[in-house]
Tab-separated table of N, CA and C in Angstrom:
chain	number	residue	atom	x	y	z
H	1	UNK	N	0.913	-1.212	0.218
H	1	UNK	CA	0.079	-0.139	-0.235
H	1	UNK	C	1.217	1.262	-0.022
H	2	UNK	N	1.749	1.527	0.963
H	2	UNK	CA	2.516	2.303	0.518
H	2	UNK	C	3.131	2.858	-0.598
H	3	UNK	N	4.100	1.667	-1.426
H	3	UNK	CA	4.597	1.749	-2.251
H	3	UNK	C	3.389	2.350	-3.756
H	4	UNK	N	1.942	2.119	-3.504
H	4	UNK	CA	1.317	2.400	-4.506
H	4	UNK	C	0.894	3.985	-3.910
H	5	UNK	N	1.065	4.873	-3.015
H	5	UNK	CA	0.998	5.632	-2.358
H	5	UNK	C	1.887	6.602	-3.050
H	6	UNK	N	3.523	6.315	-2.674
H	6	UNK	CA	4.248	6.643	-3.352
H	6	UNK	C	4.005	6.727	-4.643
H	7	UNK	N	3.833	5.716	-5.156
H	7	UNK	CA	3.606	6.289	-6.694
H	7	UNK	C	2.490	6.904	-7.438
H	8	UNK	N	1.520	7.462	-6.221
H	8	UNK	CA	0.262	7.814	-6.648
H	8	UNK	C	1.261	9.696	-6.071
H	9	UNK	N	1.626	9.569	-5.271
H	9	UNK	CA	2.283	11.171	-5.031
H	9	UNK	C	2.916	11.145	-6.071
H	10	UNK	N	4.203	10.436	-6.503
H	10	UNK	CA	5.224	11.036	-7.675
H	10	UNK	C	4.214	11.276	-8.588
H	11	UNK	N	3.740	10.928	-9.136
H	11	UNK	CA	3.030	11.144	-10.716
H	11	UNK	C	1.715	11.894	-10.762
H	12	UNK	N	1.430	12.800	-9.335
H	12	UNK	CA	0.403	13.817	-9.330
H	12	UNK	C	0.712	14.834	-10.062
H	13	UNK	N	1.509	15.569	-9.924
H	13	UNK	CA	1.676	16.550	-11.380
H	13	UNK	C	1.841	16.003	-12.931
H	14	UNK	N	1.998	15.242	-12.903
H	14	UNK	CA	2.165	14.760	-14.364
H	14	UNK	C	-0.033	14.467	-14.351
H	15	UNK	N	-0.611	14.021	-13.673
H	15	UNK	CA	-1.338	13.914	-13.720
H	15	UNK	C	-2.504	15.162	-14.044
H	16	UNK	N	-1.883	16.147	-12.854
H	16	UNK	CA	-2.695	17.453	-12.940
H	16	UNK	C	-2.197	17.992	-14.517
H	17	UNK	N	-1.082	17.971	-15.045
H	17	UNK	CA	-0.617	18.264	-16.537
H	17	UNK	C	-1.794	17.999	-17.231
H	18	UNK	N	-2.068	16.442	-17.554
H	18	UNK	CA	-2.965	15.888	-18.520
H	18	UNK	C	-4.238	16.320	-18.064
H	19	UNK	N	-4.589	16.364	-16.832
H	19	UNK	CA	-6.088	16.745	-16.641
H	19	UNK	C	-6.491	18.340	-16.714
H	20	UNK	N	-5.695	19.381	-16.771
H	20	UNK	CA	-5.766	20.687	-16.174
H	20	UNK	C	-6.986	20.926	-17.325
H	21	UNK	N	-7.370	20.630	-18.423
H	21	UNK	CA	-8.648	21.297	-19.323
H	21	UNK	C	-9.739	20.478	-18.744
H	22	UNK	N	-9.869	19.680	-17.644
H	22	UNK	CA	-10.790	19.468	-17.021
H	22	UNK	C	-11.178	19.770	-15.527
H	23	UNK	N	-11.970	20.994	-15.379
H	23	UNK	CA	-12.220	21.549	-14.196
H	23	UNK	C	-11.101	22.051	-13.402
H	24	UNK	N	-9.915	22.771	-14.251
H	24	UNK	CA	-8.643	23.125	-13.860
H	24	UNK	C	-8.984	24.085	-12.584
H	25	UNK	N	-9.578	24.636	-12.335
H	25	UNK	CA	-9.732	26.004	-11.497
H	25	UNK	C	-11.205	25.453	-10.897
H	26	UNK	N	-11.092	25.643	-9.452
H	26	UNK	CA	-12.505	25.944	-8.669
H	26	UNK	C	-12.818	27.363	-8.249
H	27	UNK	N	-13.887	27.889	-8.540
H	27	UNK	CA	-14.127	29.061	-8.124
H	27	UNK	C	-14.975	29.063	-6.978
H	28	UNK	N	-15.682	28.421	-6.568
H	28	UNK	CA	-16.455	28.040	-5.567
H	28	UNK	C	-16.071	27.336	-4.115
H	29	UNK	N	-14.570	27.181	-4.065
H	29	UNK	CA	-13.816	27.307	-2.924
H	29	UNK	C	-13.315	28.578	-2.209
H	30	UNK	N	-13.693	28.598	-1.414
H	30	UNK	CA	-13.609	29.790	-0.835
H	30	UNK	C	-12.322	29.687	-0.067
H	31	UNK	N	-11.382	30.711	-0.376
H	31	UNK	CA	-10.211	30.520	0.601
H	31	UNK	C	-10.335	32.045	1.618
H	32	UNK	N	-9.468	31.585	2.916
H	32	UNK	CA	-9.505	33.139	3.575
H	32	UNK	C	-8.264	32.679	4.553
H	33	UNK	N	-7.805	33.615	5.093
H	33	UNK	CA	-6.772	33.331	6.189
H	33	UNK	C	-7.328	34.443	7.479
H	34	UNK	N	-7.398	33.316	8.692
H	34	UNK	CA	-7.223	34.174	9.509
H	34	UNK	C	-6.241	33.503	10.665
H	35	UNK	N	-5.438	34.443	11.770
H	35	UNK	CA	-4.694	34.512	12.991
H	35	UNK	C	-3.152	33.628	12.288
H	36	UNK	N	-2.836	33.512	11.278
H	36	UNK	CA	-1.859	32.869	10.749
H	36	UNK	C	-2.052	31.463	9.745
H	37	UNK	N	-3.501	31.284	9.735
H	37	UNK	CA	-3.835	29.802	9.344
H	37	UNK	C	-4.673	30.181	7.923
H	38	UNK	N	-5.136	29.323	6.686
H	38	UNK	CA	-5.123	29.195	5.814
H	38	UNK	C	-6.064	28.374	5.619
H	39	UNK	N	-7.763	28.761	4.839
H	39	UNK	CA	-8.263	27.897	5.212
H	39	UNK	C	-8.943	27.672	3.855
H	40	UNK	N	-9.332	26.622	3.604
H	40	UNK	CA	-10.460	26.430	2.245
H	40	UNK	C	-11.480	25.613	2.267
H	41	UNK	N	-12.384	26.350	2.416
H	41	UNK	CA	-13.905	26.115	2.439
H	41	UNK	C	-14.476	25.702	1.363
H	42	UNK	N	-15.220	24.182	1.503
H	42	UNK	CA	-16.185	23.936	0.620
H	42	UNK	C	-16.999	24.221	0.021
H	43	UNK	N	-18.117	24.218	-0.592
H	43	UNK	CA	-19.826	24.404	-0.754
H	43	UNK	C	-20.314	23.853	0.508
H	44	UNK	N	-21.673	24.916	0.802
H	44	UNK	CA	-22.225	24.204	1.950
H	44	UNK	C	-22.804	22.679	1.383
H	45	UNK	N	-23.492	22.739	0.576
H	45	UNK	CA	-24.106	22.523	-0.579
H	45	UNK	C	-23.827	20.719	-1.081
H	46	UNK	N	-22.357	20.696	-1.005
H	46	UNK	CA	-21.579	19.488	-1.233
H	46	UNK	C	-21.287	18.563	-0.439
H	47	UNK	N	-21.194	17.303	-0.421
H	47	UNK	CA	-20.376	16.419	0.785
H	47	UNK	C	-19.099	16.364	-0.199
H	48	UNK	N	-18.113	16.828	0.673
H	48	UNK	CA	-16.329	16.435	-0.181
H	48	UNK	C	-16.075	15.632	0.419
H	49	UNK	N	-15.727	14.370	-0.147
H	49	UNK	CA	-15.052	13.334	0.483
H	49	UNK	C	-13.326	13.529	0.187
H	50	UNK	N	-12.157	14.059	0.923
H	50	UNK	CA	-11.062	14.375	0.619
H	50	UNK	C	-10.233	12.743	0.939
H	51	UNK	N	-9.121	13.022	-0.342
H	51	UNK	CA	-8.769	11.605	0.030
H	51	UNK	C	-7.093	12.448	0.369
H	52	UNK	N	-6.448	13.359	-0.071
H	52	UNK	CA	-5.517	13.705	-0.331
H	52	UNK	C	-5.349	15.124	-1.018
H	53	UNK	N	-4.692	16.285	-0.062
H	53	UNK	CA	-4.111	17.762	-0.925
H	53	UNK	C	-2.659	17.834	-0.541
H	54	UNK	N	-1.923	19.018	-1.505
H	54	UNK	CA	-1.080	19.534	-1.910
H	54	UNK	C	-0.999	21.149	-2.141
H	55	UNK	N	-0.169	21.724	-1.409
H	55	UNK	CA	0.316	22.791	-1.790
H	55	UNK	C	1.413	22.827	-2.670
H	56	UNK	N	1.328	23.560	-3.840
H	56	UNK	CA	2.346	23.658	-4.816
H	56	UNK	C	2.853	25.176	-5.225
H	57	UNK	N	4.007	25.537	-5.507
H	57	UNK	CA	4.595	26.465	-6.012
H	57	UNK	C	4.189	27.019	-7.741
H	58	UNK	N	3.474	28.115	-7.632
H	58	UNK	CA	3.374	28.299	-9.151
H	58	UNK	C	4.404	28.795	-10.024
H	59	UNK	N	5.098	29.076	-9.280
H	59	UNK	CA	6.250	29.405	-10.194
H	59	UNK	C	7.698	29.014	-9.833
H	60	UNK	N	7.851	28.157	-9.304
H	60	UNK	CA	9.105	27.369	-9.066
H	60	UNK	C	9.258	25.939	-8.995
H	61	UNK	N	10.193	25.334	-9.759
H	61	UNK	CA	10.159	24.177	-9.760
H	61	UNK	C	10.983	22.974	-8.926
H	62	UNK	N	11.078	21.853	-8.990
H	62	UNK	CA	11.924	20.634	-8.512
H	62	UNK	C	12.885	20.507	-9.215
H	63	UNK	N	14.337	20.149	-8.781
H	63	UNK	CA	15.461	20.201	-9.369
H	63	UNK	C	15.336	19.332	-11.032
H	64	UNK	N	14.063	18.629	-11.273
H	64	UNK	CA	13.749	18.290	-12.434
H	64	UNK	C	13.628	19.014	-13.810
H	65	UNK	N	13.274	20.101	-13.389
H	65	UNK	CA	12.718	21.454	-13.793
H	65	UNK	C	11.473	21.202	-14.691
H	66	UNK	N	10.562	20.174	-14.290
H	66	UNK	CA	9.001	20.268	-15.037
H	66	UNK	C	8.114	19.878	-13.717
H	67	UNK	N	8.259	19.745	-12.381
H	67	UNK	CA	7.738	19.470	-11.388
H	67	UNK	C	7.422	20.617	-10.644
H	68	UNK	N	5.985	21.043	-10.501
H	68	UNK	CA	5.920	22.397	-9.444
H	68	UNK	C	6.952	21.789	-8.218
H	69	UNK	N	7.050	23.021	-7.227
H	69	UNK	CA	8.170	22.583	-6.186
H	69	UNK	C	6.342	22.593	-5.111
H	70	UNK	N	6.928	20.991	-4.325
H	70	UNK	CA	5.587	21.328	-3.460
H	70	UNK	C	6.020	21.963	-2.004
H	71	UNK	N	5.329	22.298	-1.649
H	71	UNK	CA	5.503	22.963	-0.131
H	71	UNK	C	5.255	22.424	1.049
H	72	UNK	N	3.762	21.637	0.476
H	72	UNK	CA	3.072	20.950	1.753
H	72	UNK	C	2.546	19.326	1.265
H	73	UNK	N	3.013	18.516	1.578
H	73	UNK	CA	1.978	17.530	1.048
H	73	UNK	C	1.142	16.667	2.425
H	74	UNK	N	-0.507	16.227	2.504
H	74	UNK	CA	-0.700	15.800	3.541
H	74	UNK	C	-0.959	14.280	3.598
H	75	UNK	N	-1.074	14.050	4.510
H	75	UNK	CA	-1.222	12.091	4.607
H	75	UNK	C	-2.289	12.062	4.084
H	76	UNK	N	-2.521	10.762	4.271
H	76	UNK	CA	-3.872	10.170	3.349
H	76	UNK	C	-4.921	10.278	3.965
H	77	UNK	N	-5.953	11.018	3.859
H	77	UNK	CA	-6.886	11.607	4.847
H	77	UNK	C	-8.247	10.694	4.662
H	78	UNK	N	-8.532	10.984	3.375
H	78	UNK	CA	-9.852	9.592	3.484
H	78	UNK	C	-11.059	10.037	4.332
H	79	UNK	N	-11.721	11.123	4.391
H	79	UNK	CA	-12.829	11.312	4.891
H	79	UNK	C	-13.343	12.898	4.627
H	80	UNK	N	-14.714	12.263	4.595
H	80	UNK	CA	-15.634	14.009	4.274
H	80	UNK	C	-15.323	15.090	5.349
H	81	UNK	N	-15.158	15.900	4.428
H	81	UNK	CA	-14.658	17.300	5.104
H	81	UNK	C	-15.535	18.792	4.164
H	82	UNK	N	-15.772	19.752	5.122
H	82	UNK	CA	-15.973	20.693	4.785
H	82	UNK	C	-15.415	22.110	4.690
H	83	UNK	N	-13.990	21.772	5.443
H	83	UNK	CA	-12.901	22.899	4.875
H	83	UNK	C	-11.344	22.169	5.499
H	84	UNK	N	-10.458	23.290	4.710
H	84	UNK	CA	-9.139	22.039	4.753
H	84	UNK	C	-8.540	23.257	5.399
H	85	UNK	N	-7.515	23.554	6.419
H	85	UNK	CA	-6.817	24.010	7.539
H	85	UNK	C	-5.256	23.796	7.236
H	86	UNK	N	-4.450	25.046	7.012
H	86	UNK	CA	-3.648	25.320	6.460
H	86	UNK	C	-2.808	25.527	7.808
H	87	UNK	N	-2.433	25.062	8.850
H	87	UNK	CA	-2.157	26.111	9.972
H	87	UNK	C	-0.687	26.436	9.873
H	88	UNK	N	-0.230	27.747	10.396
H	88	UNK	CA	0.472	28.522	10.264
H	88	UNK	C	1.556	28.088	9.033
H	89	UNK	N	0.438	28.944	7.406
H	89	UNK	CA	1.073	28.723	6.356
H	89	UNK	C	2.375	29.370	6.235
H	90	UNK	N	2.574	30.283	6.644
H	90	UNK	CA	4.380	30.670	6.724
H	90	UNK	C	5.450	29.705	6.811
H	91	UNK	N	4.919	29.050	7.866
H	91	UNK	CA	6.171	27.890	7.822
H	91	UNK	C	6.336	27.029	7.164
H	92	UNK	N	5.128	26.768	5.549
H	92	UNK	CA	5.545	26.622	4.693
H	92	UNK	C	6.084	26.950	3.297
H	93	UNK	N	6.918	28.390	4.133
H	93	UNK	CA	7.273	28.954	2.760
H	93	UNK	C	6.068	29.733	1.880
H	94	UNK	N	5.032	29.438	2.272
H	94	UNK	CA	4.189	30.073	1.683
H	94	UNK	C	4.261	32.271	2.055
H	95	UNK	N	4.794	32.690	0.818
H	95	UNK	CA	4.654	34.308	1.121
H	95	UNK	C	3.416	35.434	0.693
H	96	UNK	N	3.022	36.769	0.499
H	96	UNK	CA	2.555	37.374	-0.271
H	96	UNK	C	2.581	37.825	-1.759
H	97	UNK	N	1.804	37.931	-2.286
H	97	UNK	CA	2.446	38.391	-3.777
H	97	UNK	C	3.131	37.467	-4.648
H	98	UNK	N	2.958	35.950	-4.564
H	98	UNK	CA	3.352	34.764	-4.958
H	98	UNK	C	2.846	33.601	-5.444
H	99	UNK	N	2.196	33.494	-6.537
H	99	UNK	CA	1.274	32.479	-6.628
H	99	UNK	C	1.851	30.816	-6.448
H	100	UNK	N	0.277	29.864	-5.590
H	100	UNK	CA	0.471	29.055	-5.351
H	100	UNK	C	-0.769	28.282	-6.339
H	101	UNK	N	-1.017	27.235	-5.895
H	101	UNK	CA	-1.841	26.135	-5.888
H	101	UNK	C	-1.890	25.139	-4.613
H	102	UNK	N	-3.251	24.676	-4.904
H	102	UNK	CA	-3.681	23.724	-4.197
H	102	UNK	C	-4.580	22.177	-5.481
H	103	UNK	N	-3.590	21.450	-5.044
H	103	UNK	CA	-4.265	19.916	-5.573
H	103	UNK	C	-4.682	19.502	-4.420
H	104	UNK	N	-5.907	18.935	-5.312
H	104	UNK	CA	-6.899	18.302	-4.287
H	104	UNK	C	-7.323	16.832	-4.518
H	105	UNK	N	-6.929	15.901	-4.275
H	105	UNK	CA	-7.405	14.354	-4.398
H	105	UNK	C	-8.942	14.331	-4.253
H	106	UNK	N	-10.074	14.187	-4.741
H	106	UNK	CA	-11.277	14.403	-3.741
H	106	UNK	C	-12.910	13.353	-4.616
H	107	UNK	N	-13.566	13.595	-3.827
H	107	UNK	CA	-14.934	12.857	-4.602
H	107	UNK	C	-15.915	13.561	-4.025
H	108	UNK	N	-16.700	14.442	-5.176
H	108	UNK	CA	-18.102	15.092	-4.414
H	108	UNK	C	-18.164	16.610	-4.900
H	109	UNK	N	-17.186	17.350	-5.384
H	109	UNK	CA	-16.769	18.698	-5.534
H	109	UNK	C	-17.769	18.684	-6.934
H	110	UNK	N	-17.063	17.601	-7.895
H	110	UNK	CA	-17.403	18.013	-9.798
H	110	UNK	C	-18.824	17.167	-9.822
H	111	UNK	N	-18.601	15.485	-9.767
H	111	UNK	CA	-19.597	14.517	-9.600
H	111	UNK	C	-19.182	13.928	-8.548
H	112	UNK	N	-19.654	12.411	-8.900
H	112	UNK	CA	-19.322	11.562	-7.841
H	112	UNK	C	-18.656	10.502	-7.805
H	113	UNK	N	-17.503	10.972	-8.944
H	113	UNK	CA	-16.399	10.176	-9.096
H	113	UNK	C	-14.882	10.735	-8.333
H	114	UNK	N	-14.124	9.924	-8.288
H	114	UNK	CA	-12.875	10.700	-7.951
H	114	UNK	C	-12.145	11.159	-8.719
H	115	UNK	N	-11.560	12.416	-8.398
H	115	UNK	CA	-11.092	13.540	-9.140
H	115	UNK	C	-9.975	13.927	-8.846
H	116	UNK	N	-9.014	14.467	-9.227
H	116	UNK	CA	-7.940	16.183	-9.092
H	116	UNK	C	-8.794	17.166	-9.159
H	117	UNK	N	-8.785	18.155	-8.599
H	117	UNK	CA	-9.309	19.719	-8.759
H	117	UNK	C	-8.059	20.747	-8.178
H	118	UNK	N	-7.956	21.545	-8.920
H	118	UNK	CA	-6.812	22.168	-8.710
H	118	UNK	C	-7.451	23.920	-8.158
H	119	UNK	N	-7.123	24.627	-7.632
H	119	UNK	CA	-7.415	25.885	-7.304
H	119	UNK	C	-5.767	26.931	-7.013
H	120	UNK	N	-5.928	27.857	-7.943
H	120	UNK	CA	-4.548	28.816	-7.740
H	120	UNK	C	-4.629	29.828	-6.481
H	121	UNK	N	-4.159	30.342	-6.256
H	121	UNK	CA	-3.854	31.727	-5.015
H	121	UNK	C	-3.026	32.368	-4.785
H	122	UNK	N	-3.451	33.499	-4.579
H	122	UNK	CA	-1.969	34.249	-3.862
H	122	UNK	C	-2.620	34.689	-2.969
H	123	UNK	N	-1.762	35.307	-2.040
H	123	UNK	CA	-1.886	36.163	-0.895
H	123	UNK	C	-0.972	37.607	-0.533
H	124	UNK	N	-1.756	38.657	-0.568
H	124	UNK	CA	-1.644	39.925	-0.081
H	124	UNK	C	-2.317	40.946	1.210
H	125	UNK	N	-1.584	40.785	2.313
H	125	UNK	CA	-2.212	41.223	3.535
H	125	UNK	C	-3.745	40.804	3.530
H	126	UNK	N	-4.547	41.280	3.767
H	126	UNK	CA	-5.859	40.758	4.077
H	126	UNK	C	-6.431	39.950	3.012
H	127	UNK	N	-6.178	39.851	2.040
H	127	UNK	CA	-6.930	39.037	0.623
H	127	UNK	C	-6.025	38.173	0.254
H	128	UNK	N	-7.099	37.386	-0.704
H	128	UNK	CA	-6.578	36.332	-1.352
H	128	UNK	C	-7.453	36.312	-2.769
H	129	UNK	N	-6.312	35.997	-3.431
H	129	UNK	CA	-6.854	36.338	-4.826
H	129	UNK	C	-6.718	35.056	-5.355
H	130	UNK	N	-7.860	34.866	-5.995
H	130	UNK	CA	-7.773	33.047	-6.459
H	130	UNK	C	-8.141	32.876	-8.288
H	131	UNK	N	-7.602	32.261	-8.545
H	131	UNK	CA	-7.232	31.881	-10.316
H	131	UNK	C	-8.503	31.626	-10.583
H	132	UNK	N	-8.988	31.866	-11.491
H	132	UNK	CA	-10.615	32.268	-12.507
H	132	UNK	C	-10.406	31.285	-13.535
H	133	UNK	N	-11.360	30.736	-13.558
H	133	UNK	CA	-11.315	29.460	-14.521
H	133	UNK	C	-10.927	29.719	-15.636
H	134	UNK	N	-11.088	30.322	-16.485
H	134	UNK	CA	-10.670	30.807	-17.995
H	134	UNK	C	-9.286	31.176	-17.796
H	135	UNK	N	-9.045	32.029	-16.306
H	135	UNK	CA	-7.669	32.843	-16.909
H	135	UNK	C	-6.236	31.255	-17.190
H	136	UNK	N	-5.363	32.060	-17.993
H	136	UNK	CA	-4.625	31.708	-18.643
H	136	UNK	C	-3.207	31.825	-17.376
H	137	UNK	N	-2.612	30.541	-16.624
H	137	UNK	CA	-1.811	30.756	-15.494
H	137	UNK	C	-0.520	32.060	-15.651
H	138	UNK	N	-0.022	32.370	-16.583
H	138	UNK	CA	1.078	33.248	-16.526
H	138	UNK	C	0.412	35.048	-15.943
H	139	UNK	N	-0.939	35.067	-16.670
H	139	UNK	CA	-1.765	36.309	-16.266
H	139	UNK	C	-2.160	36.559	-14.908
H	140	UNK	N	-2.394	35.058	-14.076
H	140	UNK	CA	-2.671	34.851	-13.115
H	140	UNK	C	-1.527	35.421	-11.998
H	141	UNK	N	-0.085	34.138	-12.840
H	141	UNK	CA	0.712	34.699	-11.732
H	141	UNK	C	1.317	36.354	-11.435
H	142	UNK	N	1.306	37.368	-12.813
H	142	UNK	CA	1.534	38.293	-13.092
H	142	UNK	C	0.712	39.710	-11.964
H	143	UNK	N	-0.992	39.007	-11.850
H	143	UNK	CA	-1.929	39.589	-11.000
H	143	UNK	C	-1.127	39.458	-9.899
H	144	UNK	N	-0.504	38.351	-9.358
H	144	UNK	CA	0.061	38.690	-7.780
H	144	UNK	C	1.062	39.262	-7.465
H	145	UNK	N	1.886	39.482	-8.436
H	145	UNK	CA	3.150	40.006	-8.695
H	145	UNK	C	2.624	41.838	-8.281
H	146	UNK	N	1.671	41.998	-9.383
H	146	UNK	CA	1.193	43.524	-9.608
H	146	UNK	C	0.212	43.845	-8.154
H	147	UNK	N	-0.081	42.894	-7.159
H	147	UNK	CA	-0.815	43.145	-6.168
H	147	UNK	C	-0.079	44.706	-5.398
């Protein structure tokens, strides 16, 4: 089972790249920060089963030059959730005016099947800017820098 988990974690970025045209960005996940924590809240009317999530850097890559730099990777969760809380987000190297995205292995946001969902975000003071569904990634990154 552990080798399967390692396999999935290693290939998640490739899956994201291959699946980016399908529900690339969610705009109904509300992201906010409070007291040094970052909150990702799911729509109230949806039952969301979360399997795994990770926070990745949209602007920096791992040494292979192809994989976005991972800042935080959750353990296997496998439970229904209404929100995800990333405690003390600054300790995960998340800074203002820089683009990130959450990759979420879930069931229930899009339909009843298991899938991957991404949501781009950046922080500035008390604001959280999220990537829009049809927005080009480079445009979103530039918006983050211009805040």
